[in-house]
Amino acid sequence: GVDEAGAPIAVDDPAGARLLELAAAQKDGDDRAFVSDIAVFGDLAGEERFVEEFASQLKALRAEGARARMRALVG
């Protein structure tokens, strides 16, 4: 993965390769790719309300950046 500045981030997770694939699909315009993977999100992947909120928060994160998004969420 990479951070907002484009610097590499090491992914230390047993499912890291799959998560990076999902993130790449998401970056290519499929905002639901990551959250709709049952292996990662289980039953939540089929919950439309969850999927919509995830996509909405992802869009806001991309538009505002991580710090601004965290401030908006926690006050």
mmCIF file with all atom_site columns, C-alpha atoms in Angstrom:
data_model
loop_
_atom_site.group_PDB
_atom_site.id
_atom_site.type_symbol
_atom_site.label_atom_id
_atom_site.label_alt_id
_atom_site.label_comp_id
_atom_site.label_asym_id
_atom_site.label_entity_id
_atom_site.label_seq_id
_atom_site.pdbx_PDB_ins_code
_atom_site.Cartn_x
_atom_site.Cartn_y
_atom_site.Cartn_z
_atom_site.occupancy
_atom_site.B_iso_or_equiv
_atom_site.pdbx_formal_charge
_atom_site.auth_seq_id
_atom_site.auth_comp_id
_atom_site.auth_asym_id
_atom_site.auth_atom_id
_atom_site.pdbx_PDB_model_num
ATOM 1  C CA . GLY A 1 1  ? 0.000   0.000   0.000   1.00 0.00 ? 1  GLY A CA 1
ATOM 2  C CA . VAL A 1 2  ? 0.869   3.672   -0.070  1.00 0.00 ? 2  VAL A CA 1
ATOM 3  C CA . ASP A 1 3  ? 0.073   6.643   2.137   1.00 0.00 ? 3  ASP A CA 1
ATOM 4  C CA . GLU A 1 4  ? -1.496  9.930   1.023   1.00 0.00 ? 4  GLU A CA 1
ATOM 5  C CA . ALA A 1 5  ? 1.904   11.225  -0.069  1.00 0.00 ? 5  ALA A CA 1
ATOM 6  C CA . GLY A 1 6  ? 2.537   8.119   -2.156  1.00 0.00 ? 6  GLY A CA 1
ATOM 7  C CA . ALA A 1 7  ? 5.129   6.652   0.210   1.00 0.00 ? 7  ALA A CA 1
ATOM 8  C CA . PRO A 1 8  ? 5.027   2.869   0.553   1.00 0.00 ? 8  PRO A CA 1
ATOM 9  C CA . ILE A 1 9  ? 3.382   1.251   3.571   1.00 0.00 ? 9  ILE A CA 1
ATOM 10 C CA . ALA A 1 10 ? 4.299   -2.330  4.440   1.00 0.00 ? 10 ALA A CA 1
ATOM 11 C CA . VAL A 1 11 ? 1.188   -4.477  4.831   1.00 0.00 ? 11 VAL A CA 1
ATOM 12 C CA . ASP A 1 12 ? 1.781   -7.020  7.601   1.00 0.00 ? 12 ASP A CA 1
ATOM 13 C CA . ASP A 1 13 ? -1.365  -9.130  7.422   1.00 0.00 ? 13 ASP A CA 1
ATOM 14 C CA . PRO A 1 14 ? -1.902  -12.783 6.474   1.00 0.00 ? 14 PRO A CA 1
ATOM 15 C CA . ALA A 1 15 ? -4.577  -11.608 4.026   1.00 0.00 ? 15 ALA A CA 1
ATOM 16 C CA . GLY A 1 16 ? -2.394  -8.746  2.801   1.00 0.00 ? 16 GLY A CA 1
ATOM 17 C CA . ALA A 1 17 ? -2.175  -9.844  -0.826  1.00 0.00 ? 17 ALA A CA 1
ATOM 18 C CA . ARG A 1 18 ? -5.964  -10.169 -1.083  1.00 0.00 ? 18 ARG A CA 1
ATOM 19 C CA . LEU A 1 19 ? -6.524  -6.840  0.672   1.00 0.00 ? 19 LEU A CA 1
ATOM 20 C CA . LEU A 1 20 ? -4.149  -5.118  -1.750  1.00 0.00 ? 20 LEU A CA 1
ATOM 21 C CA . GLU A 1 21 ? -6.038  -6.658  -4.702  1.00 0.00 ? 21 GLU A CA 1
ATOM 22 C CA . LEU A 1 22 ? -9.336  -5.377  -3.312  1.00 0.00 ? 22 LEU A CA 1
ATOM 23 C CA . ALA A 1 23 ? -7.866  -1.942  -2.652  1.00 0.00 ? 23 ALA A CA 1
ATOM 24 C CA . ALA A 1 24 ? -6.538  -1.797  -6.228  1.00 0.00 ? 24 ALA A CA 1
ATOM 25 C CA . ALA A 1 25 ? -9.965  -2.704  -7.631  1.00 0.00 ? 25 ALA A CA 1
ATOM 26 C CA . GLN A 1 26 ? -11.474 -0.005  -5.461  1.00 0.00 ? 26 GLN A CA 1
ATOM 27 C CA . LYS A 1 27 ? -8.930  2.540   -6.663  1.00 0.00 ? 27 LYS A CA 1
ATOM 28 C CA . ASP A 1 28 ? -9.859  1.639   -10.245 1.00 0.00 ? 28 ASP A CA 1
ATOM 29 C CA . GLY A 1 29 ? -13.403 2.873   -9.604  1.00 0.00 ? 29 GLY A CA 1
ATOM 30 C CA . ASP A 1 30 ? -15.192 -0.056  -7.969  1.00 0.00 ? 30 ASP A CA 1
ATOM 31 C CA . ASP A 1 31 ? -15.962 1.566   -4.600  1.00 0.00 ? 31 ASP A CA 1
ATOM 32 C CA . ARG A 1 32 ? -17.695 -1.594  -3.401  1.00 0.00 ? 32 ARG A CA 1
ATOM 33 C CA . ALA A 1 33 ? -14.891 -4.050  -4.238  1.00 0.00 ? 33 ALA A CA 1
ATOM 34 C CA . PHE A 1 34 ? -13.214 -4.006  -0.839  1.00 0.00 ? 34 PHE A CA 1
ATOM 35 C CA . VAL A 1 35 ? -16.298 -4.063  1.351   1.00 0.00 ? 35 VAL A CA 1
ATOM 36 C CA . SER A 1 36 ? -18.184 -6.654  -0.672  1.00 0.00 ? 36 SER A CA 1
ATOM 37 C CA . ASP A 1 37 ? -15.620 -9.418  -0.116  1.00 0.00 ? 37 ASP A CA 1
ATOM 38 C CA . ILE A 1 38 ? -17.277 -12.012 2.122   1.00 0.00 ? 38 ILE A CA 1
ATOM 39 C CA . ALA A 1 39 ? -13.913 -13.462 3.166   1.00 0.00 ? 39 ALA A CA 1
ATOM 40 C CA . VAL A 1 40 ? -12.996 -10.095 4.703   1.00 0.00 ? 40 VAL A CA 1
ATOM 41 C CA . PHE A 1 41 ? -16.333 -8.699  5.910   1.00 0.00 ? 41 PHE A CA 1
ATOM 42 C CA . GLY A 1 42 ? -18.457 -11.829 6.354   1.00 0.00 ? 42 GLY A CA 1
ATOM 43 C CA . ASP A 1 43 ? -22.204 -11.186 6.537   1.00 0.00 ? 43 ASP A CA 1
ATOM 44 C CA . LEU A 1 44 ? -21.681 -7.410  6.488   1.00 0.00 ? 44 LEU A CA 1
ATOM 45 C CA . ALA A 1 45 ? -20.716 -7.712  2.818   1.00 0.00 ? 45 ALA A CA 1
ATOM 46 C CA . GLY A 1 46 ? -24.373 -8.433  2.074   1.00 0.00 ? 46 GLY A CA 1
ATOM 47 C CA . GLU A 1 47 ? -25.781 -5.590  4.188   1.00 0.00 ? 47 GLU A CA 1
ATOM 48 C CA . GLU A 1 48 ? -26.617 -2.777  1.779   1.00 0.00 ? 48 GLU A CA 1
ATOM 49 C CA . ARG A 1 49 ? -26.733 -0.120  4.505   1.00 0.00 ? 49 ARG A CA 1
ATOM 50 C CA . PHE A 1 50 ? -23.204 -1.052  5.614   1.00 0.00 ? 50 PHE A CA 1
ATOM 51 C CA . VAL A 1 51 ? -21.888 -1.171  2.049   1.00 0.00 ? 51 VAL A CA 1
ATOM 52 C CA . GLU A 1 52 ? -23.421 2.244   1.248   1.00 0.00 ? 52 GLU A CA 1
ATOM 53 C CA . GLU A 1 53 ? -21.969 3.833   4.398   1.00 0.00 ? 53 GLU A CA 1
ATOM 54 C CA . PHE A 1 54 ? -18.551 2.333   3.685   1.00 0.00 ? 54 PHE A CA 1
ATOM 55 C CA . ALA A 1 55 ? -18.618 3.724   0.137   1.00 0.00 ? 55 ALA A CA 1
ATOM 56 C CA . SER A 1 56 ? -19.734 7.119   1.439   1.00 0.00 ? 56 SER A CA 1
ATOM 57 C CA . GLN A 1 57 ? -16.954 7.267   4.031   1.00 0.00 ? 57 GLN A CA 1
ATOM 58 C CA . LEU A 1 58 ? -14.385 6.134   1.478   1.00 0.00 ? 58 LEU A CA 1
ATOM 59 C CA . LYS A 1 59 ? -15.436 8.909   -0.884  1.00 0.00 ? 59 LYS A CA 1
ATOM 60 C CA . ALA A 1 60 ? -15.140 11.454  1.948   1.00 0.00 ? 60 ALA A CA 1
ATOM 61 C CA . LEU A 1 61 ? -11.728 10.070  2.946   1.00 0.00 ? 61 LEU A CA 1
ATOM 62 C CA . ARG A 1 62 ? -10.435 10.461  -0.593  1.00 0.00 ? 62 ARG A CA 1
ATOM 63 C CA . ALA A 1 63 ? -11.838 13.975  -0.908  1.00 0.00 ? 63 ALA A CA 1
ATOM 64 C CA . GLU A 1 64 ? -10.785 15.306  2.507   1.00 0.00 ? 64 GLU A CA 1
ATOM 65 C CA . GLY A 1 65 ? -7.751  13.252  3.502   1.00 0.00 ? 65 GLY A CA 1
ATOM 66 C CA . ALA A 1 66 ? -7.253  11.096  6.579   1.00 0.00 ? 66 ALA A CA 1
ATOM 67 C CA . ARG A 1 67 ? -6.699  13.820  9.189   1.00 0.00 ? 67 ARG A CA 1
ATOM 68 C CA . ALA A 1 68 ? -9.674  15.912  8.156   1.00 0.00 ? 68 ALA A CA 1
ATOM 69 C CA . ARG A 1 69 ? -11.888 12.832  7.963   1.00 0.00 ? 69 ARG A CA 1
ATOM 70 C CA . MET A 1 70 ? -10.871 11.714  11.458  1.00 0.00 ? 70 MET A CA 1
ATOM 71 C CA . ARG A 1 71 ? -11.588 15.200  12.825  1.00 0.00 ? 71 ARG A CA 1
ATOM 72 C CA . ALA A 1 72 ? -15.027 15.110  11.215  1.00 0.00 ? 72 ALA A CA 1
ATOM 73 C CA . LEU A 1 73 ? -15.775 11.695  12.706  1.00 0.00 ? 73 LEU A CA 1
ATOM 74 C CA . VAL A 1 74 ? -14.529 12.251  16.253  1.00 0.00 ? 74 VAL A CA 1
ATOM 75 C CA . GLY A 1 75 ? -15.071 15.981  16.601  1.00 0.00 ? 75 GLY A CA 1
#
